[in-house]
């Protein structure tokens, strides 16, 4: 009967729309989690960049100090 087919079709459409809404909610949730992960990675990258710069500065200062020590030792040895 036409009315029964119409009801069944409307029910199927409603079910499909509900499923699509649920799927979109899952997609939105996944996007949110990905965005959070990206923010964490960016923050960690900034920290690592800062640590790398600091280590580079420390290495340069250490090399300069070692150079001064060697130079002072050479002067001391040559004056003896």
Coordinates of C-alpha atoms in Angstrom, one line a residue:
X1 CA 0.0 0.0 0.0
X2 CA 1.3 3.5 -0.9
X3 CA 0.9 5.0 2.6
X4 CA 2.8 2.1 4.1
X5 CA 5.6 2.5 1.5
X6 CA 5.7 6.2 2.2
X7 CA 6.0 5.6 6.0
X8 CA 8.8 3.1 5.4
X9 CA 10.6 5.4 3.1
X10 CA 10.3 8.3 5.6
X11 CA 11.6 6.0 8.3
X12 CA 14.6 5.0 6.2
X13 CA 15.3 8.6 5.4
X14 CA 15.2 9.6 9.1
X15 CA 17.5 6.7 10.0
X16 CA 19.9 7.7 7.3
X17 CA 19.9 11.3 8.4
X18 CA 20.5 10.2 12.0
X19 CA 23.4 8.1 10.9
X20 CA 24.8 11.0 8.9
X21 CA 24.5 13.3 11.9
X22 CA 26.2 10.7 14.1
X23 CA 29.0 10.2 11.6
X24 CA 29.5 14.0 11.4
X25 CA 29.7 14.1 15.2
X26 CA 32.4 11.5 15.1
X27 CA 34.3 13.4 12.4
X28 CA 34.1 16.6 14.5
X29 CA 35.4 14.7 17.5
X30 CA 38.3 13.3 15.5
X31 CA 39.1 16.7 14.1
X32 CA 39.1 18.1 17.7
X33 CA 41.5 15.4 18.9
X34 CA 43.8 16.0 15.9
X35 CA 43.9 19.7 16.6
X36 CA 44.8 19.0 20.2
X37 CA 47.5 16.7 19.2
X38 CA 48.9 19.3 16.7
X39 CA 48.9 21.9 19.5
X40 CA 50.8 19.6 21.8
X41 CA 53.4 18.8 19.1
X42 CA 53.9 22.5 18.3
X43 CA 54.4 23.3 22.0
X44 CA 56.9 20.5 22.3
X45 CA 58.7 21.6 19.1
X46 CA 59.0 25.1 20.6
X47 CA 60.5 23.7 23.8
X48 CA 62.9 21.5 21.8
X49 CA 63.9 24.5 19.7
X50 CA 64.6 26.6 22.8
X51 CA 66.6 23.8 24.4
X52 CA 68.6 23.3 21.2
X53 CA 69.4 27.1 21.1
X54 CA 70.5 27.0 24.7
X55 CA 72.7 24.0 24.2
X56 CA 74.2 25.7 21.2
X57 CA 75.0 28.8 23.2
X58 CA 76.4 26.6 26.0
X59 CA 78.6 24.7 23.5
X60 CA 79.9 28.0 22.1
X61 CA 80.6 29.3 25.5
X62 CA 82.4 26.1 26.5
X63 CA 84.5 26.1 23.4
X64 CA 85.4 29.8 24.0
X65 CA 86.3 29.0 27.7
X66 CA 88.3 26.0 26.6
X67 CA 90.2 28.1 24.1
X68 CA 90.9 30.7 26.8
X69 CA 92.2 28.0 29.1
X70 CA 94.4 26.5 26.4
X71 CA 95.7 29.9 25.6
X72 CA 96.4 30.7 29.2
X73 CA 98.1 27.3 29.7
X74 CA 100.3 28.0 26.6
X75 CA 101.3 31.4 27.9
X76 CA 102.1 30.0 31.3
X77 CA 104.2 27.2 29.8
X78 CA 106.0 29.6 27.5
X79 CA 106.8 32.0 30.3
X80 CA 108.4 29.3 32.5

